[in-house]
Coordinates of C-alpha atoms in Angstrom, one line a residue:
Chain K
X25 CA 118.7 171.7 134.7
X26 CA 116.0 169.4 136.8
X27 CA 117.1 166.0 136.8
X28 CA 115.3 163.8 133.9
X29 CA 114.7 167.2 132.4
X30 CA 117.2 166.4 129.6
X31 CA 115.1 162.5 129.0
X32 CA 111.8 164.5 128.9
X33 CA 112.6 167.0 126.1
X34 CA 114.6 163.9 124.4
X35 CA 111.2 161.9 124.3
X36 CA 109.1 164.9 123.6
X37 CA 110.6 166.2 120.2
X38 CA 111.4 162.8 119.7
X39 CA 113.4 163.2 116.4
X40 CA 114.2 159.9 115.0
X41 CA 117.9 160.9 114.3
X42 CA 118.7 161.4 117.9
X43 CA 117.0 158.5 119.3
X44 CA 118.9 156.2 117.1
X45 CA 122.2 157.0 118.5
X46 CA 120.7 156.0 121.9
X47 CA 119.5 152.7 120.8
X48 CA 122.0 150.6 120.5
X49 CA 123.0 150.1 124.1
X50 CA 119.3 148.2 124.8
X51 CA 117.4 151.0 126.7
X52 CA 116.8 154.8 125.7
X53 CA 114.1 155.8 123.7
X54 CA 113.2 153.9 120.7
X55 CA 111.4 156.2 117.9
X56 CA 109.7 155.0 115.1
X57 CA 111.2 155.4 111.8
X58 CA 110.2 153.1 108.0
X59 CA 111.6 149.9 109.9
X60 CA 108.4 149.1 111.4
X61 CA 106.9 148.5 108.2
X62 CA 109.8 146.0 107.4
X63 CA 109.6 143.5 110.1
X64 CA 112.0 140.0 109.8
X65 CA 111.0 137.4 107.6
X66 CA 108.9 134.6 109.3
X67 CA 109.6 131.8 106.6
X68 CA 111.0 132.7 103.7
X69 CA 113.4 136.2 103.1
X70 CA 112.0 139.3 102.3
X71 CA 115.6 141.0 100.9
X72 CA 115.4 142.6 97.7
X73 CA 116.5 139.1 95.8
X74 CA 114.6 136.5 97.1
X75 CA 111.2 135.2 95.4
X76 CA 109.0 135.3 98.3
X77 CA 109.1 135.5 102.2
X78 CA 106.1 136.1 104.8
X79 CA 106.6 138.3 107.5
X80 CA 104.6 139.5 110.2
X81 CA 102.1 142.3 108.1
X82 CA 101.3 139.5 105.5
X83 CA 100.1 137.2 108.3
X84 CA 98.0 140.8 109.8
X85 CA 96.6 140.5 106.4
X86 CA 96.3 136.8 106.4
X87 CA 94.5 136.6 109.7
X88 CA 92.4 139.8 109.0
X89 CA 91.0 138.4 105.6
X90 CA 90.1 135.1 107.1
X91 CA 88.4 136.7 110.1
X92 CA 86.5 138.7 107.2
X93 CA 85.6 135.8 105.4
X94 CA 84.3 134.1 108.4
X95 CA 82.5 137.5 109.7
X96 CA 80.5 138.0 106.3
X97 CA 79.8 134.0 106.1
X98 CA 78.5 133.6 109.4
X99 CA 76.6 136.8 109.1
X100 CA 74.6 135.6 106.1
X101 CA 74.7 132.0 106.3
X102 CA 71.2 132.1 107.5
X103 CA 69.8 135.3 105.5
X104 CA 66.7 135.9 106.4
X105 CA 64.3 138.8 105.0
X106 CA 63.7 140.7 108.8
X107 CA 67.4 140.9 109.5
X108 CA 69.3 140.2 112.7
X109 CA 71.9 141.6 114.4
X110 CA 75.0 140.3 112.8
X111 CA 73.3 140.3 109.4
X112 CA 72.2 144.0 110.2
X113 CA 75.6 145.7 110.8
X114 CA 76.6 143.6 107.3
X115 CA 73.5 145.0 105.8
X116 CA 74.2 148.4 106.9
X117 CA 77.7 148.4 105.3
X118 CA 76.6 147.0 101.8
X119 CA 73.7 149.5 101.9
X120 CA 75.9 152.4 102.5
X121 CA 78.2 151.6 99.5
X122 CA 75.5 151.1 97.3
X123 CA 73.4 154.1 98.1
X124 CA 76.1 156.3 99.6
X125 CA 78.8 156.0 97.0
X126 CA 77.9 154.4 94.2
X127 CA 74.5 155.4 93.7
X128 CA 75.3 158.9 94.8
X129 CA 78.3 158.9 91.9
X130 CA 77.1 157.1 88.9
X131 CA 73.5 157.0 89.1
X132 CA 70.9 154.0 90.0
X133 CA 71.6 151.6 86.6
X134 CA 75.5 152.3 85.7
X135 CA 76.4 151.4 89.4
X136 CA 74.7 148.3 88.8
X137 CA 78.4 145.7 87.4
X138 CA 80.5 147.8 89.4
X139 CA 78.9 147.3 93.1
X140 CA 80.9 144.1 93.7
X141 CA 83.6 145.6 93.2
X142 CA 83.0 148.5 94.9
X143 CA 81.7 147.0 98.2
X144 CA 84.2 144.6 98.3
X145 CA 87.3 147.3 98.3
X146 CA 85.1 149.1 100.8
X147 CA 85.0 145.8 102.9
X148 CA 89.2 144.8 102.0
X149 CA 90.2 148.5 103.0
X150 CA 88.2 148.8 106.1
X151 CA 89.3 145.5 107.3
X152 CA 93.0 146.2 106.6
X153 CA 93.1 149.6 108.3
X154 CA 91.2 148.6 111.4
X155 CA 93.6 145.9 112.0
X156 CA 96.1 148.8 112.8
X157 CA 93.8 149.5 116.2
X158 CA 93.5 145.7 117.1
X159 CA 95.8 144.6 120.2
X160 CA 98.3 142.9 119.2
X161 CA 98.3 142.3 115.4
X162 CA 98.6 146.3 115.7
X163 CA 99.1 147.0 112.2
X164 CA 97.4 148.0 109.3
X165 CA 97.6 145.2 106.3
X166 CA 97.3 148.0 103.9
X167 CA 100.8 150.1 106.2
X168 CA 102.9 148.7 103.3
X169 CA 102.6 149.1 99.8
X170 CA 101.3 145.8 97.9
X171 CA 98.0 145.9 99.5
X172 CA 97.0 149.3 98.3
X173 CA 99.1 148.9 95.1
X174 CA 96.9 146.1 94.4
X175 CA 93.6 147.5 94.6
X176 CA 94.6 150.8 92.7
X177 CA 95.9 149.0 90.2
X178 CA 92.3 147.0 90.0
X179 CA 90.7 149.8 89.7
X180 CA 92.8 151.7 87.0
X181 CA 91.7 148.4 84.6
X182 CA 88.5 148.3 85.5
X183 CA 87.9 152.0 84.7
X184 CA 90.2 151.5 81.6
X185 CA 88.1 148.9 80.6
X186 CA 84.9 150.2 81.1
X187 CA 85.9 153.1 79.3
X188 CA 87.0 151.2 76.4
X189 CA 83.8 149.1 76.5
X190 CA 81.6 151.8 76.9
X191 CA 83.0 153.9 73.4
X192 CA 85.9 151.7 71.8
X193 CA 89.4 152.3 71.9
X194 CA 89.9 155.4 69.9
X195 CA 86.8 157.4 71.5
X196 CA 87.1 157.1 75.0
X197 CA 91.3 158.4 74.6
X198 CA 90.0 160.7 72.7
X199 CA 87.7 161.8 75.1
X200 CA 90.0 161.7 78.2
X201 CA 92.7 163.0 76.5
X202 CA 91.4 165.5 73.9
X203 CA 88.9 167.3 76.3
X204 CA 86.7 169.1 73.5
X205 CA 86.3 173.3 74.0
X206 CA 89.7 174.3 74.1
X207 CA 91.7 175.8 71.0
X208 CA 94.3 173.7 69.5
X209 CA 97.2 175.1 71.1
X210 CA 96.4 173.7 74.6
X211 CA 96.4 170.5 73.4
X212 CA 100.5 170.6 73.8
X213 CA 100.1 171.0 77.5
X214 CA 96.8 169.4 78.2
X215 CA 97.2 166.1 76.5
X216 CA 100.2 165.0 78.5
X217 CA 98.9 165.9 81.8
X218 CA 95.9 164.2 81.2
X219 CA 97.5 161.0 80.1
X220 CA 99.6 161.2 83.0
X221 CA 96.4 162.1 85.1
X222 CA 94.2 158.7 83.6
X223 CA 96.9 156.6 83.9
X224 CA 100.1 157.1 86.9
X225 CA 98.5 159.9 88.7
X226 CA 95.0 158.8 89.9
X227 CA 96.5 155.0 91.0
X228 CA 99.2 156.7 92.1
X229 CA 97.0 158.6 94.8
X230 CA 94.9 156.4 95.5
X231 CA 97.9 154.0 96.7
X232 CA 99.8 157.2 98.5
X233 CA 96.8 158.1 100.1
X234 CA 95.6 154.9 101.9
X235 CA 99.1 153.7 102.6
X236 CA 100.6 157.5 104.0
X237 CA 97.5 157.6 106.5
X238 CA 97.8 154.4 107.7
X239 CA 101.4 154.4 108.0
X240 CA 101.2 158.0 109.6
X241 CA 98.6 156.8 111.7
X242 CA 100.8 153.4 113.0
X243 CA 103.8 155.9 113.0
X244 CA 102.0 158.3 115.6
X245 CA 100.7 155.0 118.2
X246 CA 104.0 153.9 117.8
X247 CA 105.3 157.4 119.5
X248 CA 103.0 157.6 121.7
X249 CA 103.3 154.0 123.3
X250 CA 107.3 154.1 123.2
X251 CA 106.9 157.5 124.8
X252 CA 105.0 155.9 127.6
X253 CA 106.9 153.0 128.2
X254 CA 110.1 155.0 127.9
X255 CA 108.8 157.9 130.6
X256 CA 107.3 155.1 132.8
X257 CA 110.0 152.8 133.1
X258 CA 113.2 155.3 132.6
X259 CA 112.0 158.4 133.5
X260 CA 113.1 160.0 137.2
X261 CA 110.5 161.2 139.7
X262 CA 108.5 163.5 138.7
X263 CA 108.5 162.4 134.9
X264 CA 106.7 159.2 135.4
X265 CA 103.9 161.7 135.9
X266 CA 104.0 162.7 132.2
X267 CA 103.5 159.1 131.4
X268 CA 100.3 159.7 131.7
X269 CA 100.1 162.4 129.3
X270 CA 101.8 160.6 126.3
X271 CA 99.0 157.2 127.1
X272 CA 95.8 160.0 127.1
X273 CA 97.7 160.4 123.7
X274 CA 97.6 157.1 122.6
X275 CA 94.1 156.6 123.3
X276 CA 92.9 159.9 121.6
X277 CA 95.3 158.4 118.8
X278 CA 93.7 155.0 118.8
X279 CA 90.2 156.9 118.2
X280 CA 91.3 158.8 115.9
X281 CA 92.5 155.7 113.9
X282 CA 89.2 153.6 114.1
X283 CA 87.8 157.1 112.5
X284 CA 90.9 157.2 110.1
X285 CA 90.1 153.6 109.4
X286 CA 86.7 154.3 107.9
X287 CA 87.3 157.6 106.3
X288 CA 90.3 156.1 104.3
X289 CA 87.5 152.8 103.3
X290 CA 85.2 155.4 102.5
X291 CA 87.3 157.9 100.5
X292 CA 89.1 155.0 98.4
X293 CA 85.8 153.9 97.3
X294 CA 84.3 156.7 96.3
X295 CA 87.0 158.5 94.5
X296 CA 86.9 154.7 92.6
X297 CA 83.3 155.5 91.8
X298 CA 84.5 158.8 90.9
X299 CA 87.0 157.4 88.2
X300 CA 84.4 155.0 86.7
X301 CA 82.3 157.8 86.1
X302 CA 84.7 159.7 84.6
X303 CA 85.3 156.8 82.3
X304 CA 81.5 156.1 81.3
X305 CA 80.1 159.7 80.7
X306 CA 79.2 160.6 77.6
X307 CA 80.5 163.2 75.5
X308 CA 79.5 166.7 76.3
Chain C
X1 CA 126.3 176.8 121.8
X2 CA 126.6 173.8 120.4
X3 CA 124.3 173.9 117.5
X4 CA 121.1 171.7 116.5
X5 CA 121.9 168.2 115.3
X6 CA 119.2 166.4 113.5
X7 CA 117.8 165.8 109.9
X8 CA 116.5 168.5 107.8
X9 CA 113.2 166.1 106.5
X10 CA 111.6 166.6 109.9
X11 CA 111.2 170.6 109.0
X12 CA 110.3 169.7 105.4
X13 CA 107.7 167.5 106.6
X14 CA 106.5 170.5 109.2
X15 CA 106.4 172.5 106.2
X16 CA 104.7 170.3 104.0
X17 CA 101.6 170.7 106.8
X18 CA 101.2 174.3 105.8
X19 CA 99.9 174.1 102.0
X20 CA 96.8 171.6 102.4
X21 CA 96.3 172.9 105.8
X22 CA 95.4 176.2 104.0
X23 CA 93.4 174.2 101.6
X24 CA 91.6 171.8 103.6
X25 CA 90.8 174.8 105.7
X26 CA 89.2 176.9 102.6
X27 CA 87.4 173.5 101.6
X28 CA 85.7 172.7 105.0
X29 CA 85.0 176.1 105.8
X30 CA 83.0 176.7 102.2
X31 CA 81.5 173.8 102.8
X32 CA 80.3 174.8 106.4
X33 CA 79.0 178.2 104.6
X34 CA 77.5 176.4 101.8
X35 CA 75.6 174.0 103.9
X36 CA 74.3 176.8 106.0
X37 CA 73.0 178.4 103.1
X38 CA 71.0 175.7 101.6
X39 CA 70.9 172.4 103.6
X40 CA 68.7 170.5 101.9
X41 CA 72.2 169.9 99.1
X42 CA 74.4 169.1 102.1
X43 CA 74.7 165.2 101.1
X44 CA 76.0 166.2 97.6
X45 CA 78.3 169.1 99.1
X46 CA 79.8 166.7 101.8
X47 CA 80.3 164.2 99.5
X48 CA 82.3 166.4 97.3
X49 CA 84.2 168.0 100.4
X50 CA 84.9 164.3 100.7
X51 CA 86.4 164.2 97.3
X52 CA 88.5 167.8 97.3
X53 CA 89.6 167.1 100.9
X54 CA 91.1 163.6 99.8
X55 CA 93.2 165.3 96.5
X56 CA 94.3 167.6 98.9
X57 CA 95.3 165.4 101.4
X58 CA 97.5 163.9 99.8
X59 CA 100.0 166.8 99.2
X60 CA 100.8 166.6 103.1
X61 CA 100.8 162.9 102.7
X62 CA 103.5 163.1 99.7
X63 CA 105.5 165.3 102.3
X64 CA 105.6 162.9 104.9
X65 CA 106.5 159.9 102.1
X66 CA 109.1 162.0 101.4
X67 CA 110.4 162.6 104.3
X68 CA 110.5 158.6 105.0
X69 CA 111.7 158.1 101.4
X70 CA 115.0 160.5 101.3
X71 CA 116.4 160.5 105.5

């Protein structure tokens, strides 16, 4: 066995399990595992039984939603009708979830009362993920459940509602959960999956979705940087060299994140757009 | 021999991969063949990739939850 051999192949499957007996004494590889996402309690507590405590992601989302704020205000503050640069790139986003998504989905006039909402979940959810690139906040706001939780949540009422609004109480269940076309019989099977469908499973996703990828995504820096540091610091000889390898990594990762970052903005918007139409078409 | 040590979730998650990588794989690739065909509908066929790619996604995604959930 080379010397450092055994460190190398420790680092490289890097099972959580194994590094955890090796992290007690201080040094050894640290892997990352759902503790990440639970950082200490800054003022408050965040156990199970307290009423509220702030910890380190609440202030990434703090900090990210002010520099937001202030991004969007200073950007139009001084709108004018040939844009400049800063009001351009703000243009550019507003455009694209207007004409991309929600014109694309629900047609020039229905998208109308829904594109505030729409572009501003586009805005929250890009904001939140990209904050999981950023030195040192380096993680997303939406890595832990609330956020996304939140903004499913919003949209499940506002679809409900326009639904409801759109064809009154008893015809709109009727139409999402009594699909006509079918014989009778299939109403035994359909109807509870597509009550379960309008209202756990498509929140549901939408939360699992955005909060899975980012987590995965802090999950897989989080590797790669530890294995760095770890191969760098501790490794023997020759395994520094790999050092290198594992930081290409975590550059290719960061990328890959930023892309992440706006497919995840992107896809949560437009399967919202999705659910609104669903909830405003007519009866075939 | 001394045996493996280690938690079973890491090979669930492994398998978990497998069924929407099949399925994100039939998705992008009929896509790809669509859009060759006609290209003047590939807005409104990537935009529904968009959509089947992100219901599949989240199978693997529920793997890897679970994974986190039950170790």
């Amino acid at each position: 066995m080379l010397p450092g051999e055994r460190i190398l192949s420790t680092a490289a499957i890097a099972l959580p399990i194994l590094a955890e007996t090796e992290d007690s004494s201080g040094s050894g590889f640290h892997a990352p595992g759902i503790d990440e996402f639970f950082p200490p309690a800054i003022f408050g507590s965040t156990d199970l039984d307290s009423w509220w405590g702030f910890d380190r992601i609440m202030l990434v989302r703090v900090i990210m939603m002010v520099a937001l704020l202030l991004l969007l205000w200073l950007g139009i503050r001084r709108a004018k009708l040939v844009p400049g640069r800063g009001q351009n790139i703000i243009e550019l986003g507003v455009e694209f979830v207007r004409v991309q998504i929600a014109e694309q989905v629900l047609g020039h006039e229905r998208a109308k009362p829904y594109l505030a909402m729409l572009t501003t979940i586009f805005f929250t959810v890009l904001t939140m993920n990209i904050a999981g690139v950023i030195p040192f906040l380096n993680i997303a706001g939406t890595a832990r459940v609330g956020l996304p939780l939140v903004l499913a949540v919003w949209v499940l009422v506002v679809y409900l509602a326009a639904g409801v609004r759109k064809h009154g109480v008893g015809k709109y269940l009727k139409a999402q959960l009594f699909p006509p076309g079918i014989p009778w019989p299939a109403y035994l099977l359909i109807t509870p999956i597509e009550a379960l469908q309008v209202f756990i499973l498509r929140p549901a996703t939408l939360t699992i979705r955005l909060l899975a990828n980012m987590m995965a995504g802090h999950l897989m820096l989080v590797l790669c940087f530890s294995a760095t540091n770890f191969l760098l610091l501790e490794g023997g000889g020759l395994i520094k060299l790999t050092s290198a390898l594992s930081f290409a990594g975590g550059i290719f990762i960061t990328l890959f994140e930023i892309f992440v970052a706006l497919l995840q903005a992107y896809i949560f918007t437009l399967l919202a757009s999705i659910y609104l139409n669903f909830a405003l078409e007519e009866e075939h | 021999m001394e045996g493996i040590t280690g938690n079973i979730a890491t090979v669930g998650y492994g398998l978990a991969t497998i069924g929407p990588g099949i399925g994100l794989g039939i998705v992008i690739g009929q896509t790809q063949i669509a859009t060759a065909r006609q290209p003047e509908v590939a807005g409104r066929l990537f935009t529904n990739m968009m959509i089947g790619a992100a219901l599949i996604e989240v199978l693997g995604l529920l793997g890897l939850v679970a994974g986190l959930m039950f170790t």
